[in-house]
CSV table of C-alpha atoms in Angstrom, one decimal:
chain,number,residue,atom,x,y,z
A,109,ILE,CA,-68.9,194.1,-68.2
A,110,LEU,CA,-70.2,191.0,-68.0
A,111,ILE,CA,-71.9,191.6,-64.2
A,112,ILE,CA,-73.3,194.7,-65.6
A,113,ALA,CA,-75.3,192.9,-68.5
A,114,LEU,CA,-75.6,190.4,-66.3
A,115,ALA,CA,-77.9,192.9,-63.6
A,116,ARG,CA,-79.3,194.7,-66.5
A,117,SER,CA,-80.1,191.1,-68.1
A,118,TYR,CA,-82.0,190.3,-64.2
A,119,LYS,CA,-84.7,193.2,-64.5
A,120,ASN,CA,-85.3,192.6,-68.1
A,121,ASP,CA,-85.1,189.1,-69.2
A,122,ILE,CA,-84.8,186.2,-67.2
A,123,ARG,CA,-83.7,183.8,-69.7
A,124,ARG,CA,-80.8,186.0,-70.9
A,125,PHE,CA,-79.7,186.3,-67.0
A,126,TRP,CA,-79.5,183.0,-66.6
A,127,ASP,CA,-77.7,182.6,-69.9
A,128,TYR,CA,-75.0,184.8,-68.9
A,129,ALA,CA,-75.1,183.4,-65.4
A,130,PHE,CA,-74.4,179.6,-67.0
A,131,ALA,CA,-71.5,181.7,-68.9
A,132,ILE,CA,-69.8,183.2,-65.6
A,133,GLY,CA,-70.2,179.6,-64.3
A,134,SER,CA,-68.4,177.8,-67.2
A,135,ALA,CA,-65.6,180.0,-66.5
A,136,ILE,CA,-65.3,179.5,-63.3
A,137,ILE,CA,-65.3,176.0,-63.4
A,138,ALA,CA,-62.9,175.7,-66.8
A,139,ARG,CA,-60.0,178.0,-64.6
A,140,PHE,CA,-60.8,176.3,-61.1
A,141,VAL,CA,-61.3,172.8,-61.6
A,142,VAL,CA,-60.5,171.6,-64.9
A,143,ALA,CA,-57.1,173.8,-64.9
A,144,THR,CA,-56.8,173.2,-62.1
A,145,VAL,CA,-56.7,169.7,-61.9
A,146,ILE,CA,-54.8,169.7,-65.3
A,147,ARG,CA,-52.1,171.4,-63.6
A,148,PHE,CA,-51.3,169.1,-61.1
A,149,VAL,CA,-51.6,166.0,-63.6
A,150,ILE,CA,-49.0,168.2,-65.3
A,151,PRO,CA,-46.7,170.6,-63.9
A,152,ARG,CA,-44.9,171.9,-66.6
A,153,GLU,CA,-42.0,175.2,-65.5
A,154,ARG,CA,-43.0,178.5,-67.1
A,155,PRO,CA,-40.9,180.2,-69.8
A,156,PHE,CA,-39.1,182.6,-67.5
A,157,LEU,CA,-38.3,179.8,-64.7
A,158,ALA,CA,-37.5,177.1,-67.8
A,159,LEU,CA,-34.8,179.6,-69.2
A,160,HIS,CA,-33.2,181.5,-65.9
A,161,LEU,CA,-34.0,184.8,-67.2
A,162,PRO,CA,-34.7,188.0,-64.0
A,163,HIS,CA,-38.2,188.3,-64.3
A,164,LEU,CA,-40.7,190.9,-62.3
A,165,LEU,CA,-44.0,188.0,-61.9
A,166,THR,CA,-43.5,185.4,-58.8
A,167,ASP,CA,-46.5,183.2,-59.9
A,168,LEU,CA,-43.9,179.6,-59.5
A,169,GLU,CA,-47.6,177.7,-60.5
A,170,SER,CA,-47.8,175.4,-63.5
A,171,ALA,CA,-47.9,176.8,-66.8
A,172,PHE,CA,-50.4,174.6,-68.4
A,173,PRO,CA,-53.3,175.8,-69.1
A,174,SER,CA,-52.9,179.7,-69.2
A,175,GLY,CA,-55.3,180.1,-66.4
A,176,HIS,CA,-56.3,183.6,-68.2
A,177,THR,CA,-56.7,182.2,-71.0
A,178,ILE,CA,-59.3,178.8,-69.9
A,179,PHE,CA,-61.7,181.7,-68.7
A,180,MET,CA,-62.1,184.1,-71.2
A,181,PHE,CA,-62.6,181.2,-73.8
A,182,ALA,CA,-64.7,179.7,-71.5
A,183,LEU,CA,-67.3,182.6,-70.6
A,184,ALA,CA,-66.6,184.1,-74.8
A,185,THR,CA,-68.3,180.5,-75.9
A,186,GLY,CA,-70.7,181.1,-72.5
A,187,VAL,CA,-71.7,183.9,-73.9
A,188,TRP,CA,-71.7,183.7,-77.7
A,189,PHE,CA,-74.5,181.0,-77.3
A,190,ARG,CA,-76.5,184.4,-76.3
A,191,ASN,CA,-75.0,187.1,-78.2
A,192,ARG,CA,-72.4,186.5,-81.2
A,193,ALA,CA,-71.1,190.1,-80.7
A,194,PHE,CA,-70.3,190.1,-77.5
A,195,GLY,CA,-69.0,186.5,-76.9
A,196,SER,CA,-66.8,187.7,-80.3
A,197,PHE,CA,-65.9,190.7,-78.7
A,198,LEU,CA,-64.7,188.4,-75.5
A,199,PHE,CA,-63.2,185.9,-78.0
A,200,ALA,CA,-60.7,188.3,-79.5
A,201,SER,CA,-60.1,189.5,-76.1
A,202,GLY,CA,-58.9,185.9,-74.5
A,203,MET,CA,-56.2,186.2,-78.4
A,204,ILE,CA,-55.0,189.7,-76.6
A,205,ILE,CA,-54.9,188.2,-73.3
A,206,GLY,CA,-53.1,185.4,-74.6
A,207,CYS,CA,-50.6,187.0,-76.3
A,208,ALA,CA,-49.9,189.1,-73.6
A,209,ARG,CA,-49.6,186.0,-71.1
A,210,MET,CA,-46.8,184.9,-74.2
A,211,ALA,CA,-44.6,187.9,-74.3
A,212,ALA,CA,-44.7,188.8,-70.7
A,213,GLY,CA,-43.0,185.3,-70.2
A,214,VAL,CA,-45.3,183.3,-68.6
A,215,HIS,CA,-46.9,181.0,-70.9
A,216,TYR,CA,-45.7,179.1,-74.0
A,217,PRO,CA,-47.3,179.5,-77.4
A,218,SER,CA,-49.0,175.9,-76.3
A,219,ASP,CA,-50.3,176.4,-73.0
A,220,ILE,CA,-52.6,179.6,-74.8
A,221,LEU,CA,-53.8,177.4,-77.5
A,222,GLY,CA,-54.8,174.4,-74.5
A,223,GLY,CA,-56.1,177.3,-72.6
A,224,MET,CA,-57.8,178.1,-75.7
A,225,ILE,CA,-59.1,174.4,-76.5
A,226,LEU,CA,-60.3,173.5,-72.7
A,227,GLY,CA,-62.3,176.4,-72.5
A,228,ILE,CA,-64.0,176.4,-75.2
A,229,ALA,CA,-64.4,172.5,-74.3
A,230,THR,CA,-65.7,173.1,-70.8
A,231,THR,CA,-68.3,175.0,-71.8
A,232,LEU,CA,-69.7,173.4,-74.6
A,233,ILE,CA,-69.6,169.8,-72.5
A,234,LEU,CA,-71.4,172.0,-69.6
A,235,HIS,CA,-73.8,173.7,-72.3
A,236,GLY,CA,-74.6,169.6,-73.6
A,237,LEU,CA,-74.8,168.3,-69.9
A,238,SER,CA,-77.4,171.8,-69.4
A,239,ASP,CA,-79.6,170.9,-72.0
A,240,ARG,CA,-79.6,167.2,-71.6
A,241,PHE,CA,-81.0,167.6,-68.2
A,242,LEU,CA,-81.5,170.6,-66.9
A,243,VAL,CA,-84.2,171.7,-69.9
A,244,ALA,CA,-85.4,168.0,-69.6
A,245,LYS,CA,-86.0,169.1,-65.6
A,246,LEU,CA,-87.7,172.1,-66.3
A,247,ALA,CA,-89.9,171.1,-69.4
């Protein structure tokens, strides 16, 4: 859905395009940089491994923070700056994804909460940096 919004905004409003591109970029940084570094520093077994439960998933990567949740909350925060309704929808989707990950036995509630906080914080930090350095350079 976001890719479609990005493509449509490119034709109509270049500022909206860059806002959505920023949201996608911050979500990618949150998931593949921030979460990866934290998982390296704080290894944590997934619940199904810690409790020795049979499971269909074979993901043995560290559980903290939830990659799905950090991505969705970073994305939702970035979109929320441009479109509050769509951002709120993405926040709600992130909550549903987080609950589903807990129900599947692959995350603890703290993994989800950590993903939420870190996703929002990553986008807010990147937003502040972009306002300080990029907008100043363009003005």
